[in-house]
Each structure stands twice: as C-alpha cells, then as structure tokens.
C-alpha cells in the first residue's frame, strides 16, 4: 500500500514535470534559459525517481 501511494506521488510529479516541458516546447520564448534548464532537470529527476522506486520494489 505504501508503495502504491509513493508511486502515485512520483508519477504525478513526473506528469507535472513533462507538462511543464510540453509548455516550454510550445512557447519557448516565454522561458529563460535557466527555467528551461530547471524544467529539463526536473523531467530527468522525476523519471529517475520512478525508475529507482521500481528497482527497489523488485529487490
């Protein structure tokens, strides 16, 4: 049960990060270079967190 709640939290964070990425791609002129970097890093870190949680669950 705890794993499911954690995965829900992680997938929501990933969804939001990728939503921000989509917005950035749609209107890139609205974002500074620093904001674009932050968005990319958030996309990578949320995906990595999900992968890490899945690996831990399989172990």
mmCIF file of N, CA and C in Angstrom:
data_model
loop_
_atom_site.group_PDB
_atom_site.id
_atom_site.type_symbol
_atom_site.label_atom_id
_atom_site.label_comp_id
_atom_site.label_asym_id
_atom_site.label_seq_id
_atom_site.Cartn_x
_atom_site.Cartn_y
_atom_site.Cartn_z
ATOM 1 N N UNK A 1 0.817 -1.192 0.000
ATOM 2 C CA UNK A 1 0.000 0.000 0.000
ATOM 3 C C UNK A 1 0.868 1.266 0.000
ATOM 4 N N UNK A 2 1.921 1.260 0.802
ATOM 5 C CA UNK A 2 2.820 2.413 0.854
ATOM 6 C C UNK A 2 3.493 2.605 -0.501
ATOM 7 N N UNK A 3 3.850 1.504 -1.146
ATOM 8 C CA UNK A 3 4.497 1.577 -2.453
ATOM 9 C C UNK A 3 3.552 2.228 -3.466
ATOM 10 N N UNK A 4 2.286 1.843 -3.448
ATOM 11 C CA UNK A 4 1.318 2.411 -4.392
ATOM 12 C C UNK A 4 1.150 3.909 -4.184
ATOM 13 N N UNK A 5 1.097 4.336 -2.933
ATOM 14 C CA UNK A 5 0.961 5.767 -2.644
ATOM 15 C C UNK A 5 2.204 6.520 -3.129
ATOM 16 N N UNK A 6 3.367 5.944 -2.875
ATOM 17 C CA UNK A 6 4.623 6.577 -3.312
ATOM 18 C C UNK A 6 4.692 6.653 -4.834
ATOM 19 N N UNK A 7 4.289 5.580 -5.502
ATOM 20 C CA UNK A 7 4.318 5.582 -6.972
ATOM 21 C C UNK A 7 3.328 6.601 -7.534
ATOM 22 N N UNK A 8 2.179 6.739 -6.898
ATOM 23 C CA UNK A 8 1.207 7.745 -7.340
ATOM 24 C C UNK A 8 1.816 9.133 -7.221
ATOM 25 N N UNK A 9 2.457 9.383 -6.102
ATOM 26 C CA UNK A 9 3.116 10.678 -5.881
ATOM 27 C C UNK A 9 4.201 10.930 -6.926
ATOM 28 N N UNK A 10 5.006 9.913 -7.188
ATOM 29 C CA UNK A 10 6.092 10.057 -8.151
ATOM 30 C C UNK A 10 5.570 10.263 -9.573
ATOM 31 N N UNK A 11 4.551 9.510 -9.953
ATOM 32 C CA UNK A 11 4.023 9.648 -11.312
ATOM 33 C C UNK A 11 3.332 10.989 -11.505
ATOM 34 N N UNK A 12 2.694 11.508 -10.450
ATOM 35 C CA UNK A 12 2.094 12.837 -10.560
ATOM 36 C C UNK A 12 3.169 13.903 -10.733
ATOM 37 N N UNK A 13 4.260 13.754 -9.996
ATOM 38 C CA UNK A 13 5.368 14.702 -10.128
ATOM 39 C C UNK A 13 5.964 14.622 -11.535
ATOM 40 N N UNK A 14 6.095 13.408 -12.056
ATOM 41 C CA UNK A 14 6.633 13.241 -13.408
ATOM 42 C C UNK A 14 5.681 13.834 -14.442
ATOM 43 N N UNK A 15 4.393 13.570 -14.282
ATOM 44 C CA UNK A 15 3.407 14.129 -15.209
ATOM 45 C C UNK A 15 3.476 15.652 -15.241
ATOM 46 N N UNK A 16 3.596 16.255 -14.059
ATOM 47 C CA UNK A 16 3.672 17.713 -13.992
ATOM 48 C C UNK A 16 4.955 18.229 -14.639
ATOM 49 N N UNK A 17 6.061 17.541 -14.395
ATOM 50 C CA UNK A 17 7.333 17.949 -14.995
ATOM 51 C C UNK A 17 7.256 17.889 -16.521
ATOM 52 N N UNK A 18 6.669 16.822 -17.048
ATOM 53 C CA UNK A 18 6.564 16.693 -18.504
ATOM 54 C C UNK A 18 5.535 17.665 -19.086
ATOM 55 N N UNK A 19 4.508 17.992 -18.301
ATOM 56 C CA UNK A 19 3.549 19.012 -18.721
ATOM 57 C C UNK A 19 4.266 20.348 -18.887
ATOM 58 N N UNK A 20 5.100 20.696 -17.901
ATOM 59 C CA UNK A 20 5.891 21.921 -17.992
ATOM 60 C C UNK A 20 6.824 21.873 -19.201
ATOM 61 N N UNK A 21 7.385 20.702 -19.472
ATOM 62 C CA UNK A 21 8.244 20.542 -20.646
ATOM 63 C C UNK A 21 7.489 20.782 -21.937
ATOM 64 N N UNK A 22 6.270 20.257 -22.007
ATOM 65 C CA UNK A 22 5.439 20.472 -23.192
ATOM 66 C C UNK A 22 5.118 21.953 -23.383
ATOM 67 N N UNK A 23 4.803 22.617 -22.279
ATOM 68 C CA UNK A 23 4.537 24.060 -22.366
ATOM 69 C C UNK A 23 5.764 24.808 -22.866
ATOM 70 N N UNK A 24 6.904 24.425 -22.349
ATOM 71 C CA UNK A 24 8.151 25.073 -22.744
ATOM 72 C C UNK A 24 8.426 24.879 -24.234
ATOM 73 N N UNK A 25 8.120 23.701 -24.733
ATOM 74 C CA UNK A 25 8.309 23.452 -26.165
ATOM 75 C C UNK A 25 7.312 24.241 -27.006
ATOM 76 N N UNK A 26 6.114 24.442 -26.458
ATOM 77 C CA UNK A 26 5.074 25.157 -27.197
ATOM 78 C C UNK A 26 5.352 26.652 -27.297
ATOM 79 N N UNK A 27 5.874 27.210 -26.196
ATOM 80 C CA UNK A 27 6.139 28.649 -26.170
ATOM 81 C C UNK A 27 7.516 28.916 -25.538
ATOM 82 N N UNK A 28 8.567 28.496 -26.226
ATOM 83 C CA UNK A 28 9.911 28.603 -25.651
ATOM 84 C C UNK A 28 10.351 30.037 -25.340
ATOM 85 N N UNK A 29 9.813 30.995 -26.058
ATOM 86 C CA UNK A 29 10.206 32.377 -25.819
ATOM 87 C C UNK A 29 9.726 32.898 -24.459
ATOM 88 N N UNK A 30 8.821 32.185 -23.830
ATOM 89 C CA UNK A 30 8.295 32.588 -22.525
ATOM 90 C C UNK A 30 9.164 32.125 -21.359
ATOM 91 N N UNK A 31 10.196 31.366 -21.649
ATOM 92 C CA UNK A 31 11.045 30.799 -20.603
ATOM 93 C C UNK A 31 12.489 31.257 -20.773
ATOM 94 N N UNK A 32 13.111 31.559 -19.650
ATOM 95 C CA UNK A 32 14.527 31.902 -19.679
ATOM 96 C C UNK A 32 15.340 30.619 -19.837
ATOM 97 N N UNK A 33 16.595 30.768 -20.157
ATOM 98 C CA UNK A 33 17.473 29.613 -20.291
ATOM 99 C C UNK A 33 17.551 28.846 -18.971
ATOM 100 N N UNK A 34 17.600 29.568 -17.861
ATOM 101 C CA UNK A 34 17.651 28.934 -16.540
ATOM 102 C C UNK A 34 16.375 28.132 -16.255
ATOM 103 N N UNK A 35 15.233 28.676 -16.629
ATOM 104 C CA UNK A 35 13.965 27.962 -16.435
ATOM 105 C C UNK A 35 13.915 26.705 -17.296
ATOM 106 N N UNK A 36 14.403 26.805 -18.516
ATOM 107 C CA UNK A 36 14.429 25.640 -19.404
ATOM 108 C C UNK A 36 15.328 24.549 -18.829
ATOM 109 N N UNK A 37 16.467 24.957 -18.294
ATOM 110 C CA UNK A 37 17.383 24.006 -17.664
ATOM 111 C C UNK A 37 16.713 23.329 -16.480
ATOM 112 N N UNK A 38 16.041 24.109 -15.648
ATOM 113 C CA UNK A 38 15.349 23.586 -14.477
ATOM 114 C C UNK A 38 14.265 22.580 -14.877
ATOM 115 N N UNK A 39 13.520 22.900 -15.908
ATOM 116 C CA UNK A 39 12.468 22.007 -16.390
ATOM 117 C C UNK A 39 13.076 20.686 -16.868
ATOM 118 N N UNK A 40 14.132 20.757 -17.631
ATOM 119 C CA UNK A 40 14.798 19.534 -18.117
ATOM 120 C C UNK A 40 15.315 18.688 -16.958
ATOM 121 N N UNK A 41 15.923 19.341 -15.983
ATOM 122 C CA UNK A 41 16.444 18.613 -14.826
ATOM 123 C C UNK A 41 15.320 17.957 -14.035
ATOM 124 N N UNK A 42 14.195 18.640 -13.912
ATOM 125 C CA UNK A 42 13.044 18.088 -13.194
ATOM 126 C C UNK A 42 12.470 16.877 -13.939
ATOM 127 N N UNK A 43 12.426 16.978 -15.260
ATOM 128 C CA UNK A 43 11.946 15.837 -16.051
ATOM 129 C C UNK A 43 12.847 14.623 -15.829
ATOM 130 N N UNK A 44 14.140 14.836 -15.875
ATOM 131 C CA UNK A 44 15.085 13.735 -15.680
ATOM 132 C C UNK A 44 15.011 13.172 -14.267
ATOM 133 N N UNK A 45 14.952 14.038 -13.274
ATOM 134 C CA UNK A 45 14.974 13.561 -11.886
ATOM 135 C C UNK A 45 13.696 12.828 -11.510
ATOM 136 N N UNK A 46 12.549 13.283 -12.014
ATOM 137 C CA UNK A 46 11.304 12.574 -11.678
ATOM 138 C C UNK A 46 11.259 11.211 -12.351
ATOM 139 N N UNK A 47 11.737 11.127 -13.569
ATOM 140 C CA UNK A 47 11.776 9.823 -14.252
ATOM 141 C C UNK A 47 12.756 8.886 -13.544
ATOM 142 N N UNK A 48 13.883 9.415 -13.106
ATOM 143 C CA UNK A 48 14.868 8.609 -12.389
ATOM 144 C C UNK A 48 14.310 8.130 -11.049
ATOM 145 N N UNK A 49 13.554 8.976 -10.370
ATOM 146 C CA UNK A 49 12.958 8.597 -9.086
ATOM 147 C C UNK A 49 11.987 7.432 -9.257
ATOM 148 N N UNK A 50 11.218 7.444 -10.327
ATOM 149 C CA UNK A 50 10.291 6.336 -10.597
ATOM 150 C C UNK A 50 11.075 5.062 -10.874
ATOM 151 N N UNK A 51 12.086 5.171 -11.700
ATOM 152 C CA UNK A 51 12.913 4.001 -12.013
ATOM 153 C C UNK A 51 13.570 3.444 -10.748
ATOM 154 N N UNK A 52 14.090 4.313 -9.905
ATOM 155 C CA UNK A 52 14.721 3.873 -8.661
ATOM 156 C C UNK A 52 13.720 3.178 -7.744
ATOM 157 N N UNK A 53 12.512 3.722 -7.648
ATOM 158 C CA UNK A 53 11.474 3.114 -6.809
ATOM 159 C C UNK A 53 11.075 1.741 -7.331
ATOM 160 N N UNK A 54 10.987 1.604 -8.643
ATOM 161 C CA UNK A 54 10.651 0.306 -9.238
ATOM 162 C C UNK A 54 11.744 -0.707 -8.984
ATOM 163 N N UNK A 55 12.987 -0.290 -9.124
ATOM 164 C CA UNK A 55 14.104 -1.195 -8.848
ATOM 165 C C UNK A 55 14.109 -1.646 -7.400
ATOM 166 N N UNK A 56 13.862 -0.692 -6.492
ATOM 167 C CA UNK A 56 13.840 -1.037 -5.058
ATOM 168 C C UNK A 56 12.713 -2.011 -4.774
ATOM 169 N N UNK A 57 11.583 -1.836 -5.416
ATOM 170 C CA UNK A 57 10.449 -2.747 -5.195
ATOM 171 C C UNK A 57 10.754 -4.141 -5.720
ATOM 172 N N UNK A 58 11.459 -4.247 -6.823
ATOM 173 C CA UNK A 58 11.782 -5.555 -7.388
ATOM 174 C C UNK A 58 12.797 -6.300 -6.517
ATOM 175 N N UNK A 59 13.632 -5.533 -5.804
ATOM 176 C CA UNK A 59 14.622 -6.171 -4.939
ATOM 177 C C UNK A 59 13.927 -6.695 -3.735
#
